[in-house]
Tab-separated table of N, CA, C and O in Angstrom:
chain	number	residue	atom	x	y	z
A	1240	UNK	N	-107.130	220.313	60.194
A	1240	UNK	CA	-108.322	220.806	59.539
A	1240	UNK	C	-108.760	219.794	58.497
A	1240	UNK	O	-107.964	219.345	57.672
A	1241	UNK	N	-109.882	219.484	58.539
A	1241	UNK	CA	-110.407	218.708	57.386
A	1241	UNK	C	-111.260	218.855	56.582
A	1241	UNK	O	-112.464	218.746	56.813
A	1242	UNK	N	-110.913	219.040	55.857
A	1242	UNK	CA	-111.555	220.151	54.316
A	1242	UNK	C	-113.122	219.336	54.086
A	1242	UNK	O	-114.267	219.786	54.112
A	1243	UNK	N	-112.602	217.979	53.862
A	1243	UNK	CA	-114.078	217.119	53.377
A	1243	UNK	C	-114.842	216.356	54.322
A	1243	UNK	O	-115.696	215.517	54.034
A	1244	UNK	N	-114.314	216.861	55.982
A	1244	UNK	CA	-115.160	216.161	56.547
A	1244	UNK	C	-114.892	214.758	56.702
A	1244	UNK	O	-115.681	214.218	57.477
A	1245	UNK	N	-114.159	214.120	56.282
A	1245	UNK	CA	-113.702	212.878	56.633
A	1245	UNK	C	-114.247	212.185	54.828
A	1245	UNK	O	-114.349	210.961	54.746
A	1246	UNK	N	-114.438	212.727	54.015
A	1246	UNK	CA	-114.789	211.989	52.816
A	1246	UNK	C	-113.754	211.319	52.420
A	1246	UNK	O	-113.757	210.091	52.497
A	1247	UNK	N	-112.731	211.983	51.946
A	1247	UNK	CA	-111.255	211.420	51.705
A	1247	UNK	C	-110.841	210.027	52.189
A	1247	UNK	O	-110.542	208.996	51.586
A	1248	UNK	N	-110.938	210.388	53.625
A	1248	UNK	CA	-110.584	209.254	54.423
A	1248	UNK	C	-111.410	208.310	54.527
A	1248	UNK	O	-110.999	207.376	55.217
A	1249	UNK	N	-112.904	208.146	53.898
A	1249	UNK	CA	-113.571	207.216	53.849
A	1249	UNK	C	-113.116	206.641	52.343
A	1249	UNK	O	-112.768	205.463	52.257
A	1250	UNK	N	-113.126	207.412	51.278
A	1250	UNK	CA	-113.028	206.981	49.865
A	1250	UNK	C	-111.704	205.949	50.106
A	1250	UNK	O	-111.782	204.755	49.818
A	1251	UNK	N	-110.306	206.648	50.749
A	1251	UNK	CA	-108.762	205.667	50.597
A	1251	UNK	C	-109.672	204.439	51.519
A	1251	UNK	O	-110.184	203.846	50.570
A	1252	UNK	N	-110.064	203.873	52.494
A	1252	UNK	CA	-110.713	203.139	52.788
A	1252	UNK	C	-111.354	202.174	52.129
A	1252	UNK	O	-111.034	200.987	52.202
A	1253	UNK	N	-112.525	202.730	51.282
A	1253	UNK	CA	-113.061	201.806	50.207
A	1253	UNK	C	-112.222	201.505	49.310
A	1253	UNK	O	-112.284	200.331	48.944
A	1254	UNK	N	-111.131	202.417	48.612
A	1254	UNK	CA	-110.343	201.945	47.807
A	1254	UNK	C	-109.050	200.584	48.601
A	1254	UNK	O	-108.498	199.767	47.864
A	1255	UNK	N	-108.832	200.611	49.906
A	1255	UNK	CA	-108.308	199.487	50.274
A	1255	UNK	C	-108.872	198.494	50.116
A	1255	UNK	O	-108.330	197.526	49.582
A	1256	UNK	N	-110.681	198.485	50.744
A	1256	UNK	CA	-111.346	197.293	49.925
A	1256	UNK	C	-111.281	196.522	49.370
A	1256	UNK	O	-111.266	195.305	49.552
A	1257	UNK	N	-111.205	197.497	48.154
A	1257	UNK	CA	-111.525	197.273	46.693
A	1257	UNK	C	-110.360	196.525	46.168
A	1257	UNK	O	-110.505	195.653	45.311
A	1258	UNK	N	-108.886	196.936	46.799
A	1258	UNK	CA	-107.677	196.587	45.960
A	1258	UNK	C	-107.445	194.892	46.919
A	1258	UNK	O	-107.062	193.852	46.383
A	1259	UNK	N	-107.741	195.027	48.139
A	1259	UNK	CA	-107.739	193.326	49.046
A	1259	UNK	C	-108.568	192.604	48.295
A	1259	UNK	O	-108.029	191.610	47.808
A	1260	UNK	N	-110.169	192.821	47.918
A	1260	UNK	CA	-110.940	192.026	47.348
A	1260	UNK	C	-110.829	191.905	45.596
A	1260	UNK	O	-111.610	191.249	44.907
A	1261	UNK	N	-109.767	192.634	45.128
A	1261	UNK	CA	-109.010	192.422	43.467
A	1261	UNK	C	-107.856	191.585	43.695
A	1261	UNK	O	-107.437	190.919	42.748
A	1262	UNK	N	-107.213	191.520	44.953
A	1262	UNK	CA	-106.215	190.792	45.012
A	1262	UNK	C	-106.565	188.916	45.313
A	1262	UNK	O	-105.916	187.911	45.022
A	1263	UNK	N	-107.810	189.107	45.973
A	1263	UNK	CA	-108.417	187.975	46.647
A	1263	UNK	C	-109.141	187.081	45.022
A	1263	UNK	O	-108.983	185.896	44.727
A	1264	UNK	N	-109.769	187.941	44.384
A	1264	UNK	CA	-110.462	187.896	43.162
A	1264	UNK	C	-109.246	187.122	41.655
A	1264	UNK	O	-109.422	186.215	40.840
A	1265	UNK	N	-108.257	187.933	41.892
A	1265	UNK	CA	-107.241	187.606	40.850
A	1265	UNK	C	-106.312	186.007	40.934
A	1265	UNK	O	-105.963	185.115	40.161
A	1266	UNK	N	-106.220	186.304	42.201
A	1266	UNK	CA	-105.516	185.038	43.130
A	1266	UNK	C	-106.219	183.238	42.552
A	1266	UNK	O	-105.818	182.135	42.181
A	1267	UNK	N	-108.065	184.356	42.956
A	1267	UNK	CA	-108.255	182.379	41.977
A	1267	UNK	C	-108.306	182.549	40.865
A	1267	UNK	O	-108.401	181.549	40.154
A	1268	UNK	N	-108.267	183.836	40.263
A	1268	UNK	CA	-108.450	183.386	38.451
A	1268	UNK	C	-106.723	182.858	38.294
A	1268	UNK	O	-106.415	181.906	37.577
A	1269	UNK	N	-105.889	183.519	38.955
A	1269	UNK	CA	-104.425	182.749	38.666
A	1269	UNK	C	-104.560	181.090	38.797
A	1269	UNK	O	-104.282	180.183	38.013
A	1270	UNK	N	-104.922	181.103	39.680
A	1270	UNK	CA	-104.774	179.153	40.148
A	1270	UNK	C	-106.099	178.552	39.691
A	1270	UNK	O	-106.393	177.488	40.237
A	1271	UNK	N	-107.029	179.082	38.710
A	1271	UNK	CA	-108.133	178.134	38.481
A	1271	UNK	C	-107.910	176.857	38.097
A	1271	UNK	O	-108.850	176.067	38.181
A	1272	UNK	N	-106.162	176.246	37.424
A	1272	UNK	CA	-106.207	174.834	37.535
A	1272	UNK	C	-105.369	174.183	38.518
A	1272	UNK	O	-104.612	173.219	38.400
A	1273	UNK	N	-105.669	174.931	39.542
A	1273	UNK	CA	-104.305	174.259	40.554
A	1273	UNK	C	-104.755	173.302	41.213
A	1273	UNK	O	-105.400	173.854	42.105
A	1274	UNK	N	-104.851	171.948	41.387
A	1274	UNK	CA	-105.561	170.545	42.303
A	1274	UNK	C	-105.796	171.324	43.650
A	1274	UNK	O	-104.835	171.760	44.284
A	1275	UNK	N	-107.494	171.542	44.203
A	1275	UNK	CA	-107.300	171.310	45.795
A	1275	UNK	C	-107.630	172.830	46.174
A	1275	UNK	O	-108.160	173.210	47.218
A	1276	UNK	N	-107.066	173.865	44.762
A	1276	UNK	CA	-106.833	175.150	45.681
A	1276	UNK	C	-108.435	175.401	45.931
A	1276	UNK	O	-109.368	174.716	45.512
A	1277	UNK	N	-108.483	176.740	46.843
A	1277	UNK	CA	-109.849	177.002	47.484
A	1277	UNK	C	-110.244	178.083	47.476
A	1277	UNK	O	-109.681	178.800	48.303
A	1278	UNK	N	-111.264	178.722	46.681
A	1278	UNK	CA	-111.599	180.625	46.532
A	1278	UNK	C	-111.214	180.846	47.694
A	1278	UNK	O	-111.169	180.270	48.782
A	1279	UNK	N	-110.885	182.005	47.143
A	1279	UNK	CA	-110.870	183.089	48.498
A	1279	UNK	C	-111.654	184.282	48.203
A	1279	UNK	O	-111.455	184.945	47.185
A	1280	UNK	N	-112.892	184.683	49.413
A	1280	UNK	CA	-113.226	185.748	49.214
A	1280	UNK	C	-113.057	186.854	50.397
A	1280	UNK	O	-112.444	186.517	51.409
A	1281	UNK	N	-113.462	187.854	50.313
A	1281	UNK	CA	-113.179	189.051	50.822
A	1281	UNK	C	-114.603	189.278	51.771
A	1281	UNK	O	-115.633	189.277	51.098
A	1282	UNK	N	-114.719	189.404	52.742
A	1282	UNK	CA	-115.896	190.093	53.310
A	1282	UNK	C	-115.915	191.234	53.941
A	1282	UNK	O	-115.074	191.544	54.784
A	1283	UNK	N	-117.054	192.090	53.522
A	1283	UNK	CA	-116.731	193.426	54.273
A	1283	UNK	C	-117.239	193.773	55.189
A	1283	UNK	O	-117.007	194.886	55.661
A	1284	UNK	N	-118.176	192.841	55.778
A	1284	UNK	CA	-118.677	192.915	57.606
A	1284	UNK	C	-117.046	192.561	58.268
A	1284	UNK	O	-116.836	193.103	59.353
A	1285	UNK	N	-116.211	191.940	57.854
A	1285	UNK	CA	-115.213	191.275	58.645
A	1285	UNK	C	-113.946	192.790	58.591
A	1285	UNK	O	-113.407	193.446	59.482
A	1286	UNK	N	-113.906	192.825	57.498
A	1286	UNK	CA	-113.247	194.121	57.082
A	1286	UNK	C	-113.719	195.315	57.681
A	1286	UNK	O	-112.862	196.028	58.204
A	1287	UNK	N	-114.822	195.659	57.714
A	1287	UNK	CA	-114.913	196.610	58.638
A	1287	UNK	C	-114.697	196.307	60.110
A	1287	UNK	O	-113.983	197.025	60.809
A	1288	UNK	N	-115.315	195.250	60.560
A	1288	UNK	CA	-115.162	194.787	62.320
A	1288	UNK	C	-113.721	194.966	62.546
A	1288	UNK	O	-113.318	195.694	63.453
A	1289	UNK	N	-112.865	194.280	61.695
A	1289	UNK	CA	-111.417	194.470	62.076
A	1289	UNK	C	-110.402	196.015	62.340
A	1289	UNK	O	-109.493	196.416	63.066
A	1290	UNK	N	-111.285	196.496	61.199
A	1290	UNK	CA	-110.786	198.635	61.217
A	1290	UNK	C	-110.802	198.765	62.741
A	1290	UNK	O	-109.938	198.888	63.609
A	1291	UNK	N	-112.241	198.679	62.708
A	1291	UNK	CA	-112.525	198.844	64.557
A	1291	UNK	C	-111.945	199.220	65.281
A	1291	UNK	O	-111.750	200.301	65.836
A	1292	UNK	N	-111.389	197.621	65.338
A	1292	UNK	CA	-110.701	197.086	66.359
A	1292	UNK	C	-108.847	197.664	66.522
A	1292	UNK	O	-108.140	198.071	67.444
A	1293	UNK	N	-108.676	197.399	65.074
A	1293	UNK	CA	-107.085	197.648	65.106
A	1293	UNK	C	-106.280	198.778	65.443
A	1293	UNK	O	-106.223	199.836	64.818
A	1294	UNK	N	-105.662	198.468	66.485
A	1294	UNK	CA	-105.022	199.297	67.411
A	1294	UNK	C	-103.562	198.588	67.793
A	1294	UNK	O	-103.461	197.361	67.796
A	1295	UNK	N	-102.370	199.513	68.134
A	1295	UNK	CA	-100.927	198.819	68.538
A	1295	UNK	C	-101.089	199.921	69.762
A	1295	UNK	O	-101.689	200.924	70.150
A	1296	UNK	N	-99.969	198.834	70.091
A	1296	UNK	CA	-99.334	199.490	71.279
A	1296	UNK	C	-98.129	200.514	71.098
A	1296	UNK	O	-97.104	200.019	70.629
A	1297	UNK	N	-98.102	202.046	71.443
A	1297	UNK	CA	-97.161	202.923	70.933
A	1297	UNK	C	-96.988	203.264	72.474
A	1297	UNK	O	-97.590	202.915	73.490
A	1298	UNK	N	-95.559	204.365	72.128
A	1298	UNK	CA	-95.515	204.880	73.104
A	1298	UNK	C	-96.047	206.496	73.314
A	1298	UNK	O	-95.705	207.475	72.652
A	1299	UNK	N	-96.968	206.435	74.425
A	1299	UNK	CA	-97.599	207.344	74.809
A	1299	UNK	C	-97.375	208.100	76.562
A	1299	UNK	O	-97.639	207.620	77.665
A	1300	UNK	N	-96.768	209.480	76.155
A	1300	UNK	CA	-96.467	210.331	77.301
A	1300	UNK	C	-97.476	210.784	78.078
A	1300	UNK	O	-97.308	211.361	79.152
A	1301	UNK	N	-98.469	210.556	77.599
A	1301	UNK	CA	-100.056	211.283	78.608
A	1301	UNK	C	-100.985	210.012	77.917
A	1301	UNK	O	-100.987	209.534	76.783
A	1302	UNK	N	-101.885	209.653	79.335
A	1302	UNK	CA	-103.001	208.474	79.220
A	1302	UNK	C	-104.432	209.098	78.622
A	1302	UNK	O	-105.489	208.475	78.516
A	1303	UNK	N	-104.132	210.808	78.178
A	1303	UNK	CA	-104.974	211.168	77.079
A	1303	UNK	C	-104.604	210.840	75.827
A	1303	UNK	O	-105.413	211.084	74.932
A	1304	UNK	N	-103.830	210.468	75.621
A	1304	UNK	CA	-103.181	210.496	73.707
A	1304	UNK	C	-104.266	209.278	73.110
A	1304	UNK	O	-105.093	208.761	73.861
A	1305	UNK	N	-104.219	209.133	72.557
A	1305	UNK	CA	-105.121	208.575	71.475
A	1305	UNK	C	-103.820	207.435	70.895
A	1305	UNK	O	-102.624	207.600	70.653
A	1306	UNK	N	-104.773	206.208	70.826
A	1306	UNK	CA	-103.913	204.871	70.569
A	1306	UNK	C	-103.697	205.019	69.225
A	1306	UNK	O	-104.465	205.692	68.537
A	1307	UNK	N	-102.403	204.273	68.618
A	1307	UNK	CA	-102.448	204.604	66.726
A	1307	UNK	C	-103.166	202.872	66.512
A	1307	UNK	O	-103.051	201.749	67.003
A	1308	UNK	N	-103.873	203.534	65.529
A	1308	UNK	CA	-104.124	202.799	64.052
A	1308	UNK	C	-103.219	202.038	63.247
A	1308	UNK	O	-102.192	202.425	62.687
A	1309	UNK	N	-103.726	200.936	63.266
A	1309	UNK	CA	-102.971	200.205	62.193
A	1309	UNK	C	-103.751	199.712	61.304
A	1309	UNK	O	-104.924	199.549	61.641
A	1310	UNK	N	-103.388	199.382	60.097
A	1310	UNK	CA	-103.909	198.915	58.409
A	1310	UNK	C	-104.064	197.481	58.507
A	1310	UNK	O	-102.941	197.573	59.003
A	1311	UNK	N	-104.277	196.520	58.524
A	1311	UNK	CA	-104.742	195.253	58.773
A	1311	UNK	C	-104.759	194.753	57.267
A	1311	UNK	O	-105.902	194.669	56.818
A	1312	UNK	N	-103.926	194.465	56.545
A	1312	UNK	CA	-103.345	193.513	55.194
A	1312	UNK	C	-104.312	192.831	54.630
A	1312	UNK	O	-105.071	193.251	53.757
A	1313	UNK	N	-104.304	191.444	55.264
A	1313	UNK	CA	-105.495	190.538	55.103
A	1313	UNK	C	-106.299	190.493	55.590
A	1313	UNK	O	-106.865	189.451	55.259
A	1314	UNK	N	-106.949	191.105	56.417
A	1314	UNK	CA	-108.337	190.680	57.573
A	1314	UNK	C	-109.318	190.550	56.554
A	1314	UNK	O	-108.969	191.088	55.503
A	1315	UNK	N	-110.366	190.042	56.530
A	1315	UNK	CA	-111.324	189.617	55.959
A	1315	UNK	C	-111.604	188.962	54.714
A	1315	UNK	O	-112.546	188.991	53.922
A	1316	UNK	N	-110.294	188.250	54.787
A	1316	UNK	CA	-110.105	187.489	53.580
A	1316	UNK	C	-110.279	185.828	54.331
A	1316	UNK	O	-109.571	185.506	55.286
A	1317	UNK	N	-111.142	185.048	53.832
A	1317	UNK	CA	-111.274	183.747	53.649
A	1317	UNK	C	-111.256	182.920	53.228
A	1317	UNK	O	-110.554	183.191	52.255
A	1318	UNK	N	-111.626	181.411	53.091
A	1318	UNK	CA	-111.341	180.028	51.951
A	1318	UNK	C	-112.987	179.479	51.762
A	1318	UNK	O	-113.838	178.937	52.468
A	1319	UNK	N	-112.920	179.739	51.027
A	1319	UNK	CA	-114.657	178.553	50.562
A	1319	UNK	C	-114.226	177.314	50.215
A	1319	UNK	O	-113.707	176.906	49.176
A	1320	UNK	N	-114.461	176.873	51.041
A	1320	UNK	CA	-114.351	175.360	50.828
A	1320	UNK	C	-115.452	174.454	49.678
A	1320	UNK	O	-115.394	173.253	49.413
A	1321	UNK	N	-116.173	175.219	49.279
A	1321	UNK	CA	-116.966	174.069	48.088
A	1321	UNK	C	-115.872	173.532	47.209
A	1321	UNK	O	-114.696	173.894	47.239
A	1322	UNK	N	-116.309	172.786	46.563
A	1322	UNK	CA	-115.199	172.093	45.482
A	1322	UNK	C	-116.480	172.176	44.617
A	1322	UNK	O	-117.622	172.114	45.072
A	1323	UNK	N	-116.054	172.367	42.930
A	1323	UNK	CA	-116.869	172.595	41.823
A	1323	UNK	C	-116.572	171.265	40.370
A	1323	UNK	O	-117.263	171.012	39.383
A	1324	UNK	N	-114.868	170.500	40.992
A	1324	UNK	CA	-114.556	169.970	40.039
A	1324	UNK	C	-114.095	168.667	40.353
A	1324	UNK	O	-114.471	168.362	41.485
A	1325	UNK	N	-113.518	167.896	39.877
A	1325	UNK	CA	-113.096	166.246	40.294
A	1325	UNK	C	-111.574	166.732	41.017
A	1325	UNK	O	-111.246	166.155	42.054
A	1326	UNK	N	-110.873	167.557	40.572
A	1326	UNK	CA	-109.798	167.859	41.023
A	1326	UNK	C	-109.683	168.596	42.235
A	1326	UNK	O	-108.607	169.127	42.508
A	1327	UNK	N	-111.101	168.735	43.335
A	1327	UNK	CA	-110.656	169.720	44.317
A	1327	UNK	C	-111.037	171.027	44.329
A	1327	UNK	O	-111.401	171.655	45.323
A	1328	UNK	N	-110.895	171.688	42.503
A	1328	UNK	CA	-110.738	173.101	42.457
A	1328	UNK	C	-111.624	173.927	42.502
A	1328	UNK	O	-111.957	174.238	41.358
A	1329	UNK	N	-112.222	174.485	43.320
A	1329	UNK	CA	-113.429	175.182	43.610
A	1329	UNK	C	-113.468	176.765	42.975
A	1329	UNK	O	-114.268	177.598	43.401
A	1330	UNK	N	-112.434	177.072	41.836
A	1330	UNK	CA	-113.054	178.562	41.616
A	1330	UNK	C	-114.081	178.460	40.055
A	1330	UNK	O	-113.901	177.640	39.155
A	1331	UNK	N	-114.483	178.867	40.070
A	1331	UNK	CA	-115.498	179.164	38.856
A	1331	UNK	C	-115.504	180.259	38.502
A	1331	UNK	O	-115.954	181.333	38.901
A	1332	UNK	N	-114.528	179.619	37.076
A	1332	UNK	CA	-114.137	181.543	36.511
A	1332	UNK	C	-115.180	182.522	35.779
A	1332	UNK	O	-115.033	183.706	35.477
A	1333	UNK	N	-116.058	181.838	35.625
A	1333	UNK	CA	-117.349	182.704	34.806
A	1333	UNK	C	-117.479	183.659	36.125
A	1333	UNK	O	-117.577	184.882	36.032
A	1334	UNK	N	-117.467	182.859	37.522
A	1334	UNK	CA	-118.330	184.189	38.375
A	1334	UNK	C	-116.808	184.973	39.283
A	1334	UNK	O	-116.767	185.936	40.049
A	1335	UNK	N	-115.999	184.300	38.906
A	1335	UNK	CA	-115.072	185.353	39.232
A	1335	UNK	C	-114.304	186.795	38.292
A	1335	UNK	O	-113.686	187.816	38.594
A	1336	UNK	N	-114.861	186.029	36.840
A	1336	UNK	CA	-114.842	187.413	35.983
A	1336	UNK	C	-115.755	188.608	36.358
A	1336	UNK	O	-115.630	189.831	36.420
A	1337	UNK	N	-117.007	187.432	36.642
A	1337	UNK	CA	-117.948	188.891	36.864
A	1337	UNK	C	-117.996	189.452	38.275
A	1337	UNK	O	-118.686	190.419	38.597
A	1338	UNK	N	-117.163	188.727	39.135
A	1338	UNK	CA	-116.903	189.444	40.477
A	1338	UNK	C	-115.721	190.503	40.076
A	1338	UNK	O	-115.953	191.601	40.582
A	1339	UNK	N	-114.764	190.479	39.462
A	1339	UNK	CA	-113.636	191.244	38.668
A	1339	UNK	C	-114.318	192.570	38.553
A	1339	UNK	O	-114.142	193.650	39.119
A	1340	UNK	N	-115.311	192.062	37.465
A	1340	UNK	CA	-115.688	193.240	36.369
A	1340	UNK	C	-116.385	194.235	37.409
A	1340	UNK	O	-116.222	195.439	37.212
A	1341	UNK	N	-117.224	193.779	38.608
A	1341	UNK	CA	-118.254	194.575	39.275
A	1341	UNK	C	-116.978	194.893	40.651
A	1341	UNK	O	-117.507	195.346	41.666
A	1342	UNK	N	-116.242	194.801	40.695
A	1342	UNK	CA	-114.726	195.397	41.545
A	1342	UNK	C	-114.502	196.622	40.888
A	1342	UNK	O	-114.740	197.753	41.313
A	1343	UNK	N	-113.937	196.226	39.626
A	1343	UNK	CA	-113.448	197.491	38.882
A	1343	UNK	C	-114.217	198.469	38.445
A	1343	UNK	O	-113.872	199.626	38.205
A	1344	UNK	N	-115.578	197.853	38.312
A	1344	UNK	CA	-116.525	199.174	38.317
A	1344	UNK	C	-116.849	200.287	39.714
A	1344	UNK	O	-117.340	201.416	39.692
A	1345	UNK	N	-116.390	199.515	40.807
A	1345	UNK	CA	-116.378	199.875	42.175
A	1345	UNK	C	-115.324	200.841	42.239
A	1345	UNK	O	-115.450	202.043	42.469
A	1346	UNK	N	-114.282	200.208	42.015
A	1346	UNK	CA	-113.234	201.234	42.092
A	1346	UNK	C	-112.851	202.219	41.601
A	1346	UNK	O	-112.415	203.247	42.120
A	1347	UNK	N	-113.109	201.742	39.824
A	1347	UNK	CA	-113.206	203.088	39.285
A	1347	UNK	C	-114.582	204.420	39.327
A	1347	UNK	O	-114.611	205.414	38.602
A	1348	UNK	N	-115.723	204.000	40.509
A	1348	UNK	CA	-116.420	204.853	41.096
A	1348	UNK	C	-115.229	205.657	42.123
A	1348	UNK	O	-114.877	206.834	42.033
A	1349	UNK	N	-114.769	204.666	43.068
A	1349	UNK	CA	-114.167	205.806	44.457
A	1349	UNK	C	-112.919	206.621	43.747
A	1349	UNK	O	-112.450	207.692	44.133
A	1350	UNK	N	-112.656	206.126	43.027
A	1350	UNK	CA	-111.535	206.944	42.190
A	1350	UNK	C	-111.774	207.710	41.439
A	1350	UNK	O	-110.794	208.372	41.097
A	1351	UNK	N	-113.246	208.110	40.697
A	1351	UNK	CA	-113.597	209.449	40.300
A	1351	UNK	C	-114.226	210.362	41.315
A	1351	UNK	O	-114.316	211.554	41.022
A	1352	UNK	N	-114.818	209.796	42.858
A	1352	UNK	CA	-115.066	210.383	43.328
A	1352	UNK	C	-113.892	211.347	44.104
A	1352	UNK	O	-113.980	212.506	44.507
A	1353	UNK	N	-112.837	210.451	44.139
A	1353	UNK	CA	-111.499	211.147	44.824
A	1353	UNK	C	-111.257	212.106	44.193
A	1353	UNK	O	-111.323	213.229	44.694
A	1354	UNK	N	-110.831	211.837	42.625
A	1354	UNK	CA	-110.482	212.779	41.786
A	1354	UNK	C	-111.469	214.019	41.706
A	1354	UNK	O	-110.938	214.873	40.997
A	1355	UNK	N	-112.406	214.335	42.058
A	1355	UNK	CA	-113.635	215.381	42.081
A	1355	UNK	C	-113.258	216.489	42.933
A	1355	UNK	O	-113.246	217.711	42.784
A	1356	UNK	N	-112.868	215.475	44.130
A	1356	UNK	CA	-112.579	216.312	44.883
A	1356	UNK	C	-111.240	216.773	45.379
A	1356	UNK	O	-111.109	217.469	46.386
A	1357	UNK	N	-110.458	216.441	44.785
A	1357	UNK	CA	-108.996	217.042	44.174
A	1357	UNK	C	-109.652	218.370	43.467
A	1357	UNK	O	-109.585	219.563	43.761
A	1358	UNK	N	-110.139	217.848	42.691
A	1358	UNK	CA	-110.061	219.016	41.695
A	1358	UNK	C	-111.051	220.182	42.245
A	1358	UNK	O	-110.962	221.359	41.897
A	1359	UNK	N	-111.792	219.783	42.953
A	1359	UNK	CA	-112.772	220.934	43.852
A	1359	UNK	C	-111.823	221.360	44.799
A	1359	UNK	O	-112.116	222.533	45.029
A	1360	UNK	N	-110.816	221.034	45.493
A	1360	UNK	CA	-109.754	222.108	46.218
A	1360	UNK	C	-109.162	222.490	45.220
A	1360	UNK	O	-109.019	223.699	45.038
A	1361	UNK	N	-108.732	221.683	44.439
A	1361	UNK	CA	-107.987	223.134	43.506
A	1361	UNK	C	-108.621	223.994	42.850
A	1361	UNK	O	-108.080	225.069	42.590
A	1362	UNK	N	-109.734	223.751	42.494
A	1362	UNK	CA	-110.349	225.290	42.056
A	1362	UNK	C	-110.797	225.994	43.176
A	1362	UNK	O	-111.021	227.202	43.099
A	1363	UNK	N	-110.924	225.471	44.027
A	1363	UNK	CA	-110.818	226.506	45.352
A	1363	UNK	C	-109.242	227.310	45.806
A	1363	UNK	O	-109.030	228.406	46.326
A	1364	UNK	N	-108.493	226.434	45.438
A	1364	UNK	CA	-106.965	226.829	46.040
A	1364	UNK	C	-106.448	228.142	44.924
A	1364	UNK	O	-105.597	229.001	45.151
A	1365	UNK	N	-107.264	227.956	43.696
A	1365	UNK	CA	-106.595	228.629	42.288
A	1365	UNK	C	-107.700	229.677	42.418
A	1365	UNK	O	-107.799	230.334	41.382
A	1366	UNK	N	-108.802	230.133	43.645
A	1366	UNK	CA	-109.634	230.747	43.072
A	1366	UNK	C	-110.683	231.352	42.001
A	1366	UNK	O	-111.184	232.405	41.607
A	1367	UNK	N	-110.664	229.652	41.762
A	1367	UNK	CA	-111.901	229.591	40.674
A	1367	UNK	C	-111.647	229.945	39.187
A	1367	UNK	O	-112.377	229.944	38.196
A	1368	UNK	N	-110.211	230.281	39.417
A	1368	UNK	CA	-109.976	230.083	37.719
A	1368	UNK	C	-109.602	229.306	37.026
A	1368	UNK	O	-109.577	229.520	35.814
């Protein structure tokens, strides 16, 4: 039974996003003086195409069952190759702060929206008191 209609399961979704493209985001503010290294960003045409797709091979007793799902780690993570400095190092931390800052404003959206609706089954579950 699914209470929200699949909302839930879209919100943990965006919040995977959100936490690949903070990890992708943090990664060059760590190495902004490292010789050579190369942004990495996150895309979410690629990120979604890959959901799609991702499927394993399980074992299945009837050729009705439904294939499982798998979580895909890195997919849509890439290298920008521009270089910005004499050394190679292509991140530019002014716009990766403000790629940061507009992440965490992202996230902490799907995460009040989650929390909403926590709390809307439980005042449903507690009968409204």
């Amino acid at each position: 039974m699914d209470l929200f209609g699949g909302t839930i399961s879209s919100l943990e979704k965006g919040l995977s996003f959100a936490t690949l493209k903070n990890k992708a985001i943090t990664q060059n503010i760590a190495n902004v003086d490292t010789p050579n290294y190369k942004t990495k960003e996150v895309s979410f045409k690629d990120v979604l195409n890959d959901a799609k797709q991702a499927t394993i091979p399980a074992y299945r007793t009837d050729a009705r069952h439904y294939d499982f799902k798998i979580n895909i780690g890195n997919s849509g993570v890439y290298s920008n190759n521009f270089r910005s400095r004499a050394n190679g190092n292509a991140v530019n931390m002014d716009a990766e702060q403000a790629k940061l800052a507009e992440n965490t404003i992202y996230y902490n959206a799907l995460i009040d929206r989650v929390s909403s609706k926590f709390s809307t089954l439980n005042n449903v579950v507690k009968g409204g008191r």
